[in-house]
XYZ file of N, CA and C in Angstrom:
663
model
N -13.442 14.530 12.321
C -12.116 14.966 11.890
C -11.868 14.639 10.425
N -12.329 13.477 9.983
C -12.088 13.015 8.615
C -13.368 12.409 8.053
N -13.693 12.780 6.818
C -14.910 12.257 6.193
C -14.681 11.994 4.715
N -15.011 10.790 4.289
C -15.080 10.437 2.871
C -16.555 10.352 2.509
N -16.941 11.037 1.432
C -18.333 11.048 1.031
C -18.470 10.631 -0.431
N -18.874 9.385 -0.656
C -19.143 8.846 -2.002
C -17.945 9.039 -2.934
N -16.761 8.628 -2.463
C -15.526 8.875 -3.200
C -15.224 7.770 -4.214
N -14.925 8.200 -5.431
C -14.388 7.297 -6.459
C -12.984 7.758 -6.794
N -12.048 6.800 -6.926
C -10.668 7.149 -7.245
C -10.106 6.188 -8.278
N -9.333 6.746 -9.214
C -8.719 5.941 -10.269
C -7.207 6.083 -10.239
N -6.535 5.073 -10.810
C -5.081 5.118 -10.948
C -4.721 4.498 -12.292
N -3.984 5.242 -13.116
C -3.623 4.778 -14.458
C -4.845 4.346 -15.266
N -5.924 5.107 -15.125
C -7.125 4.836 -15.899
C -7.998 3.712 -15.374
N -7.593 3.115 -14.244
C -8.366 2.005 -13.660
C -9.034 2.476 -12.374
N -10.315 2.204 -12.223
C -11.014 2.568 -10.991
C -10.508 1.677 -9.858
N -9.941 2.312 -8.841
C -9.417 1.564 -7.692
C -10.545 1.252 -6.712
N -11.342 2.262 -6.410
C -12.535 2.036 -5.585
C -13.566 3.111 -5.909
N -14.812 2.835 -5.521
C -15.902 3.770 -5.809
C -16.935 3.696 -4.685
N -17.712 4.764 -4.568
C -18.768 4.847 -3.543
C -18.223 4.640 -2.127
N -17.010 5.136 -1.869
C -16.404 4.965 -0.549
C -16.854 6.100 0.372
N -17.497 5.729 1.478
C -17.944 6.698 2.483
C -17.628 6.162 3.874
N -16.985 6.972 4.694
C -16.773 6.633 6.104
C -16.344 7.883 6.857
N -16.461 7.822 8.181
C -16.069 8.930 9.045
C -15.061 8.451 10.074
N -14.183 9.355 10.488
C -13.224 9.080 11.559
C -13.278 10.233 12.547
N -13.502 9.915 13.806
C -13.581 10.941 14.829
C -12.217 11.351 15.355
N -12.173 12.463 16.055
C -10.937 12.968 16.637
C -10.375 11.955 17.633
N -9.083 11.638 17.495
C -8.411 10.753 18.447
C -8.688 9.272 18.246
N -9.390 8.894 17.183
C -9.667 7.475 16.932
C -8.432 6.745 16.401
N -8.431 5.431 16.567
C -7.429 4.555 15.940
C -8.194 3.611 15.025
N -7.875 3.637 13.741
C -8.570 2.803 12.763
C -7.556 2.029 11.929
N -7.827 0.745 11.748
C -7.046 -0.065 10.812
C -7.718 -0.018 9.442
N -6.893 0.095 8.411
C -7.370 -0.028 7.042
C -6.722 -1.280 6.461
N -7.534 -2.295 6.186
C -6.997 -3.574 5.735
C -7.495 -3.875 4.316
N -6.844 -4.827 3.688
C -7.207 -5.229 2.339
C -5.997 -5.775 1.615
N -6.227 -6.590 0.614
C -5.132 -7.179 -0.140
C -4.396 -6.119 -0.946
N -3.185 -6.448 -1.400
C -2.426 -5.533 -2.250
C -3.232 -5.186 -3.494
N -3.222 -3.910 -3.856
C -3.942 -3.476 -5.039
C -5.366 -3.028 -4.798
N -5.829 -3.116 -3.554
C -7.207 -2.705 -3.268
C -7.327 -1.202 -3.027
N -6.183 -0.507 -2.899
C -6.252 0.957 -2.821
C -5.943 1.570 -1.475
N -5.287 0.828 -0.574
C -5.000 1.377 0.759
C -4.117 2.631 0.663
N -3.029 2.536 -0.095
C -2.127 3.684 -0.228
C -2.808 4.841 -0.961
N -3.628 4.517 -1.941
C -4.366 5.564 -2.672
C -5.296 6.309 -1.736
N -5.967 5.582 -0.844
C -6.878 6.222 0.101
C -6.112 7.178 1.015
N -4.926 6.768 1.478
C -4.130 7.645 2.334
C -3.700 8.901 1.577
N -3.319 8.751 0.309
C -2.906 9.908 -0.492
C -4.053 10.897 -0.690
N -5.283 10.391 -0.738
C -6.435 11.274 -0.849
C -6.579 12.151 0.394
N -6.164 11.631 1.543
C -6.313 12.382 2.797
C -5.346 13.558 2.846
N -4.063 13.322 2.450
C -3.140 14.465 2.475
C -3.070 15.145 1.100
N -4.018 14.816 0.275
C -4.279 15.483 -0.999
C -3.061 15.518 -1.922
N -2.412 14.360 -1.993
C -1.424 14.104 -3.026
C -2.136 13.520 -4.251
N -3.396 13.177 -4.051
C -4.255 12.572 -5.074
C -5.661 13.110 -4.817
N -6.446 13.302 -5.876
C -7.791 13.853 -5.711
C -8.823 12.890 -6.290
N -10.009 12.853 -5.693
C -11.037 11.909 -6.165
C -11.593 12.280 -7.531
N -12.005 11.250 -8.278
C -12.719 11.478 -9.541
C -14.116 12.021 -9.243
N -14.669 11.549 -8.147
C -16.028 11.932 -7.760
C -16.123 11.879 -6.242
N -17.004 12.681 -5.663
C -17.153 12.696 -4.224
C -16.162 13.656 -3.576
N -16.195 13.717 -2.241
C -15.337 14.657 -1.518
C -14.638 13.988 -0.330
N -13.441 14.484 -0.062
C -12.697 14.115 1.142
C -12.566 15.380 1.983
N -12.975 15.292 3.239
C -12.854 16.443 4.142
C -11.957 16.081 5.321
N -11.026 16.981 5.628
C -10.192 16.840 6.822
C -10.216 18.176 7.536
N -10.829 18.181 8.744
C -11.068 19.434 9.463
C -11.761 20.422 8.528
N -11.211 21.629 8.347
C -11.902 22.621 7.518
C -11.574 22.503 6.040
N -10.715 21.546 5.682
C -10.274 21.420 4.300
C -11.113 20.394 3.537
N -11.451 20.735 2.292
C -12.221 19.830 1.432
C -11.506 19.678 0.100
N -11.495 18.451 -0.419
C -10.868 18.200 -1.727
C -11.560 18.986 -2.834
N -12.806 19.374 -2.605
C -13.571 20.078 -3.634
C -13.211 21.556 -3.725
N -12.602 22.110 -2.662
C -12.380 23.559 -2.651
C -10.973 23.986 -2.243
N -10.139 23.060 -1.793
C -8.809 23.432 -1.324
C -7.970 24.022 -2.463
N -7.157 25.030 -2.134
C -6.263 25.630 -3.120
C -4.856 25.065 -2.954
N -4.019 25.242 -3.972
C -2.630 24.765 -3.892
C -1.898 25.388 -2.713
N -2.183 26.652 -2.412
C -1.524 27.343 -1.304
C -1.923 26.764 0.057
N -3.120 26.180 0.130
C -3.607 25.641 1.406
C -3.073 24.240 1.693
N -2.681 23.504 0.657
C -2.263 22.107 0.847
C -1.108 21.954 1.844
N -0.054 22.801 1.806
C 1.019 22.653 2.808
C 0.518 22.810 4.246
N -0.486 23.665 4.452
C -1.013 23.866 5.804
C -1.816 22.646 6.250
N -2.571 22.055 5.336
C -3.255 20.803 5.658
C -2.244 19.731 6.062
N -1.138 19.628 5.296
C -0.166 18.563 5.541
C 0.589 18.739 6.857
N 0.643 19.961 7.378
C 1.269 20.156 8.687
C 0.444 19.522 9.803
N -0.828 19.286 9.525
C -1.715 18.694 10.528
C -1.796 17.172 10.392
N -1.066 16.643 9.414
C -1.068 15.204 9.157
C 0.370 14.698 9.151
N 0.659 13.691 9.968
C 1.962 13.046 9.930
C 1.852 11.753 9.135
N 2.903 11.417 8.373
C 2.866 10.213 7.543
C 4.057 9.318 7.876
N 3.776 8.041 8.151
C 4.805 7.035 8.421
C 4.801 6.045 7.270
N 5.945 5.950 6.576
C 6.052 5.072 5.418
C 6.706 3.738 5.788
N 6.408 2.711 5.002
C 6.995 1.390 5.216
C 8.495 1.398 4.956
N 8.924 2.169 3.937
C 10.334 2.136 3.536
C 11.145 3.304 4.111
N 10.659 3.864 5.215
C 11.367 4.846 6.039
C 11.528 6.220 5.374
N 12.142 6.288 4.168
C 12.375 7.556 3.478
C 13.183 8.540 4.332
N 14.178 8.038 5.036
C 15.077 8.904 5.787
C 16.161 9.457 4.861
N 16.671 10.641 5.181
C 17.741 11.251 4.401
C 19.068 10.612 4.823
N 19.746 9.891 3.941
C 20.919 9.100 4.332
C 22.125 9.928 4.757
N 22.184 11.203 4.338
C 23.350 12.037 4.641
C 23.142 12.939 5.861
N 22.060 12.713 6.613
C 21.779 13.520 7.803
C 21.549 12.609 9.009
N 21.979 13.087 10.170
C 21.819 12.270 11.366
C 20.361 12.273 11.819
N 20.082 11.542 12.880
C 18.711 11.391 13.368
C 18.084 12.746 13.691
N 18.818 13.589 14.421
C 18.294 14.905 14.799
C 17.903 15.702 13.560
N 18.784 15.754 12.566
C 18.530 16.561 11.378
C 17.431 15.971 10.499
N 17.291 14.645 10.495
C 16.194 14.040 9.746
C 14.848 14.504 10.287
N 14.756 14.593 11.603
C 13.497 15.040 12.216
C 13.345 16.550 12.080
N 14.442 17.279 12.299
C 14.401 18.742 12.226
C 14.013 19.231 10.839
N 14.341 18.435 9.814
C 14.047 18.834 8.435
C 12.560 19.144 8.254
N 11.697 18.378 8.926
C 10.252 18.581 8.813
C 9.831 19.923 9.394
N 10.643 20.480 10.295
C 10.357 21.791 10.871
C 11.006 22.914 10.072
N 12.204 22.654 9.540
C 12.892 23.667 8.728
C 12.007 24.125 7.576
N 11.320 23.171 6.930
C 10.527 23.521 5.746
C 9.304 24.372 6.087
N 8.923 24.400 7.378
C 7.787 25.234 7.794
C 8.250 26.598 8.290
N 9.577 26.820 8.324
C 10.100 28.100 8.772
C 10.154 28.245 10.275
N 10.200 27.138 11.002
C 10.245 27.188 12.466
C 11.558 27.813 12.956
N 11.505 28.435 14.135
C 12.682 29.064 14.722
C 13.645 28.002 15.244
N 14.945 28.304 15.196
C 15.974 27.349 15.590
C 15.756 26.834 17.018
N 15.435 27.736 17.948
C 15.229 27.341 19.340
C 14.047 26.375 19.470
N 12.974 26.682 18.746
C 11.792 25.825 18.788
C 12.080 24.456 18.169
N 12.888 24.450 17.112
C 13.242 23.192 16.456
C 13.946 22.262 17.428
N 14.932 22.776 18.142
C 15.678 21.938 19.089
C 14.757 21.368 20.155
N 13.889 22.212 20.704
C 12.977 21.774 21.768
C 12.029 20.686 21.260
N 11.447 20.901 20.087
C 10.468 19.949 19.557
C 11.115 18.627 19.159
N 12.306 18.692 18.546
C 12.975 17.459 18.132
C 13.342 16.618 19.352
N 13.878 17.244 20.388
C 14.254 16.491 21.588
C 13.019 15.904 22.277
N 11.911 16.601 22.199
C 10.665 16.108 22.795
C 10.204 14.829 22.107
N 10.164 14.831 20.761
C 9.677 13.635 20.071
C 10.699 12.497 20.145
N 11.982 12.823 20.193
C 12.992 11.766 20.384
C 12.785 11.060 21.714
N 12.437 11.836 22.728
C 12.151 11.242 24.041
C 10.913 10.359 23.975
N 9.889 10.804 23.244
C 8.639 10.047 23.144
C 8.840 8.690 22.472
N 9.774 8.631 21.499
C 10.001 7.360 20.798
C 11.207 6.598 21.366
N 11.797 7.123 22.443
C 12.885 6.419 23.122
C 14.208 6.417 22.383
N 14.520 7.508 21.669
C 15.752 7.524 20.877
C 16.629 8.752 21.147
N 16.488 9.361 22.305
C 17.306 10.530 22.623
C 18.796 10.212 22.498
N 19.179 9.006 22.888
C 20.596 8.612 22.868
C 21.130 8.373 21.454
N 20.225 8.357 20.471
C 20.639 8.125 19.085
C 20.579 9.397 18.240
N 20.486 10.545 18.861
C 20.250 11.787 18.127
C 21.343 12.091 17.101
N 22.589 11.665 17.373
C 23.699 11.959 16.469
C 24.044 10.803 15.529
N 23.260 9.735 15.575
C 23.530 8.565 14.726
C 23.023 8.806 13.309
N 23.712 8.173 12.352
C 23.278 8.223 10.958
C 22.290 7.077 10.702
N 21.391 7.230 9.720
C 20.396 6.183 9.467
C 20.982 4.792 9.280
N 22.127 4.675 8.587
C 22.691 3.349 8.331
C 23.236 2.690 9.596
N 23.372 3.461 10.661
C 23.855 2.915 11.936
C 22.721 2.389 12.815
N 21.497 2.532 12.347
C 20.330 2.144 13.135
C 19.750 0.813 12.658
N 19.105 0.110 13.568
C 18.357 -1.093 13.191
C 17.075 -0.672 12.472
N 16.387 -1.639 11.862
C 15.131 -1.333 11.179
C 14.096 -0.742 12.119
N 14.010 -1.290 13.310
C 13.055 -0.778 14.289
C 13.384 0.640 14.722
N 14.675 0.929 14.889
C 15.097 2.278 15.269
C 14.808 3.267 14.146
N 15.055 2.848 12.901
C 14.751 3.728 11.769
C 13.254 4.054 11.725
N 12.431 3.056 11.986
C 10.994 3.315 11.957
C 10.580 4.245 13.089
N 11.242 4.162 14.229
C 10.962 5.087 15.330
C 11.329 6.523 14.954
N 12.412 6.674 14.202
C 12.786 8.009 13.719
C 11.708 8.544 12.789
N 11.190 7.680 11.922
C 10.126 8.079 11.002
C 8.883 8.510 11.772
N 8.543 7.772 12.826
C 7.398 8.134 13.664
C 7.643 9.486 14.331
N 8.863 9.685 14.853
C 9.203 10.960 15.499
C 9.080 12.115 14.510
N 9.585 11.917 13.297
C 9.490 12.961 12.260
C 8.032 13.284 11.947
N 7.186 12.255 11.915
C 5.766 12.456 11.624
C 5.058 13.212 12.739
N 5.582 13.108 13.959
C 4.937 13.725 15.121
C 5.409 15.132 15.417
N 6.535 15.551 14.821
C 7.204 16.762 15.289
C 6.381 18.034 15.046
N 5.454 18.011 14.117
C 4.589 19.175 13.891
C 3.273 19.091 14.656
N 3.195 18.184 15.641
C 1.988 18.009 16.460
C 0.742 17.803 15.606
N 0.732 16.759 14.772
C -0.411 16.548 13.868
C -1.658 16.086 14.611
N -2.821 16.355 14.009
C -4.075 15.816 14.525
C -4.221 14.342 14.163
N -3.624 13.979 13.017
C -3.802 12.629 12.475
C -2.468 12.081 11.995
N -2.203 10.831 12.355
C -1.011 10.128 11.881
C -1.460 9.041 10.906
N -0.958 9.097 9.677
C -1.238 8.068 8.679
C -0.049 7.122 8.636
N -0.291 5.851 8.870
C 0.785 4.854 8.891
C 0.540 3.847 7.776
N 1.408 3.871 6.762
C 1.237 3.009 5.584
C 2.132 1.776 5.729
N 1.543 0.674 6.168
C 2.282 -0.581 6.396
C 3.541 -0.332 7.251
N 3.398 0.295 8.428
C 4.576 0.692 9.209
C 5.387 -0.468 9.767
N 4.807 -1.664 9.788
C 5.527 -2.834 10.323
C 5.881 -3.828 9.224
N 5.647 -3.456 7.976
C 5.788 -4.399 6.859
C 7.182 -4.954 6.665
N 8.218 -4.164 6.982
C 9.596 -4.620 6.778
C 10.287 -5.038 8.074
N 9.517 -5.228 9.130
C 10.102 -5.508 10.438
C 9.763 -6.926 10.896
N 10.666 -7.502 11.690
C 10.367 -8.840 12.216
C 9.288 -8.716 13.288
N 8.612 -9.827 13.636
C 7.438 -9.758 14.514
C 7.673 -9.055 15.848
N 8.812 -9.306 16.479
C 9.066 -8.693 17.791
C 9.202 -7.180 17.673
N 9.934 -6.724 16.644
C 10.112 -5.282 16.430
C 8.791 -4.652 16.002
N 8.032 -5.344 15.171
C 6.716 -4.861 14.752
C 5.811 -4.646 15.959
N 5.905 -5.542 16.922
C 5.118 -5.440 18.143
C 5.495 -4.178 18.918
N 6.784 -3.870 18.970
C 7.252 -2.665 19.667
C 6.725 -1.398 18.989
N 6.769 -1.378 17.648
C 6.263 -0.216 16.909
C 4.763 -0.061 17.141
N 4.053 -1.176 17.193
C 2.614 -1.126 17.427
C 2.308 -0.535 18.803
N 3.057 -0.954 19.807
C 2.856 -0.414 21.156
C 3.154 1.083 21.194
N 4.170 1.511 20.436
C 4.491 2.931 20.351
C 3.329 3.709 19.738
N 2.751 3.193 18.662
C 1.629 3.866 18.020
C 0.428 3.960 18.955
N 0.203 2.925 19.725
C -0.917 2.940 20.672
C -0.689 3.967 21.780
N 0.565 4.130 22.222
C 0.876 5.156 23.229
C 0.627 6.548 22.660
N 1.026 6.748 21.408
C 0.811 8.034 20.743
C -0.686 8.323 20.629
N -1.454 7.314 20.265
C -2.898 7.464 20.156
C -3.528 7.799 21.512
N -3.010 7.169 22.565
C -3.542 7.421 23.908
C -3.316 8.867 24.344
N -2.327 9.537 23.741
C -2.055 10.947 24.058
C -2.914 11.903 23.232
N -3.773 11.344 22.348
C -4.741 12.174 21.657
C -4.605 12.285 20.156
N -3.543 11.710 19.583
C -3.353 11.786 18.127
C -4.140 10.677 17.439
N -4.970 11.038 16.472
C -5.693 10.032 15.701
C -4.727 9.251 14.813
N -4.998 7.964 14.622
C -4.133 7.130 13.787
C -4.976 6.307 12.816
N -4.614 6.384 11.548
C -5.203 5.538 10.508
C -4.068 4.700 9.942
N -4.118 3.412 10.182
C -3.002 2.516 9.852
C -3.409 1.504 8.798
N -2.773 1.604 7.633
C -2.970 0.610 6.580
C -2.054 -0.574 6.862
N -2.603 -1.766 6.869
C -1.795 -2.938 7.202
C -2.382 -4.206 6.597
N -1.509 -5.184 6.374
C -1.981 -6.517 6.005
C -1.607 -7.518 7.093
N -1.103 -7.008 8.232
C -0.678 -7.860 9.341
C -1.864 -8.145 10.265
N -2.602 -9.200 9.932
C -3.815 -9.509 10.693
C -3.502 -9.988 12.107
N -2.294 -10.472 12.338
C -1.917 -10.866 13.698
C -1.904 -9.656 14.627
N -1.350 -8.537 14.139
C -1.357 -7.313 14.943
C -2.773 -6.785 15.139
N -3.586 -6.869 14.093
C -4.963 -6.390 14.172
C -5.741 -7.167 15.232
N -5.498 -8.469 15.287
C -6.186 -9.305 16.273
C -5.634 -9.073 17.678
N -4.326 -8.859 17.774
C -3.684 -8.696 19.079
C -4.031 -7.360 19.721
N -4.167 -6.330 18.879
C -4.461 -4.985 19.383
C -5.730 -4.472 18.701
N -6.887 -4.974 19.103
C -8.132 -4.665 18.398
C -8.513 -3.179 18.451
N -8.894 -2.679 17.286
C -9.407 -1.329 17.123
C -10.488 -1.394 16.050
N -11.051 -0.268 15.695
C -12.029 -0.208 14.616
C -11.341 -0.593 13.297
N -12.017 -1.368 12.446
C -11.414 -1.887 11.211
C -12.286 -1.551 10.008
N -11.642 -1.002 8.955
C -12.304 -0.845 7.661
C -11.546 -1.678 6.634
N -12.279 -2.373 5.806
C -11.678 -3.240 4.792
C -12.010 -2.744 3.395
N -10.971 -2.622 2.557
C -11.161 -2.342 1.146
C -11.199 -3.671 0.396
N -12.286 -3.878 -0.335
C -12.460 -5.142 -1.047
C -13.429 -4.916 -2.198
N -13.048 -5.403 -3.390
C -13.903 -5.326 -4.567
C -14.385 -3.895 -4.820
N -13.443 -2.947 -4.747
C -13.667 -1.525 -5.050
C -14.607 -0.838 -4.068
N -14.802 -1.426 -2.902
C -15.687 -0.846 -1.900
C -15.038 -0.901 -0.525
N -15.609 -0.182 0.426
C -15.111 -0.214 1.801
C -16.241 -0.629 2.721
N -15.888 -1.413 3.734
C -16.900 -1.784 4.728
C -16.223 -1.926 6.088
N -16.965 -1.613 7.125
C -16.451 -1.817 8.477
C -16.659 -3.274 8.843
N -15.657 -3.874 9.426
C -15.731 -5.299 9.789
C -15.443 -5.471 11.271
N -15.995 -6.551 11.815
C -15.768 -6.904 13.208
C -15.121 -8.280 13.253
N -13.974 -8.374 13.902
C -13.295 -9.660 14.002
C -14.044 -10.594 14.942
N -14.118 -11.850 14.548
C -14.742 -12.845 15.413
C -13.814 -13.185 16.560
N -14.380 -13.353 17.724
C -13.574 -13.660 18.909
C -12.956 -15.038 18.785
C-alpha cells in the first residue's frame, strides 16, 4: 500500500533524513517514533504529498511522488485521513458540520453526506454530540471528532500525528483503543508518537527515525 524508496527530504535547507526505505502493507498498524526534530511530521507530509522528496520516491497505491500531477493530488488525499495533535476543528461549526465539511469539498450529495457523517459519529461514539460546538467538547471528544472527520471519506490509510499528545493518560488510552478498533475494521494506520507507554501497552510494528535514518525496532519484553 505504501512504499518509501531511498528517500531524502530537506526542510529550510537542512537534510531531515536520507536513504529512508520501508514498506507498509494494506491494513497494517505502524508506529513511527523518534525525538522531536527527527522528521516524523515531514515523513507524514510526504505521504499525502504536501511535501516532496529531494531524492527517491514515495508510492501510495497507484500514485508516485515522481509522476503525480497537481490535479491528481486531491484524489490521493481522499484515500488518506489525517488526525492532527491540535485538532484543527472549525470553531464556528458544530460537530456534524465539521465532519461534513470534508465531504462538501469533494462534491458529495447531501443525502450521502448525512448518512456518512452519522455513520462515523456512531463509530467514534459521538452521535449525541452532533449539534455541539467544538468549545463545548472535552479534549478527548474533540479528538474523536477529528478521527471521525478523517474517516468520513473511507480512507485506505489513516495518518495520526501525535494524536494523544495533548491528552491526559486516561483519555489518550481511550483514543488509542478507538484507533485499534478502526484498524481492526481494515483501515491502515501510521501513527507518529513519542508516547512510549502507549507503544509498549499496545504493541505493533515500530519504525524509528534517528540520526537522519529509519530503522525497524523491536521492543524488549
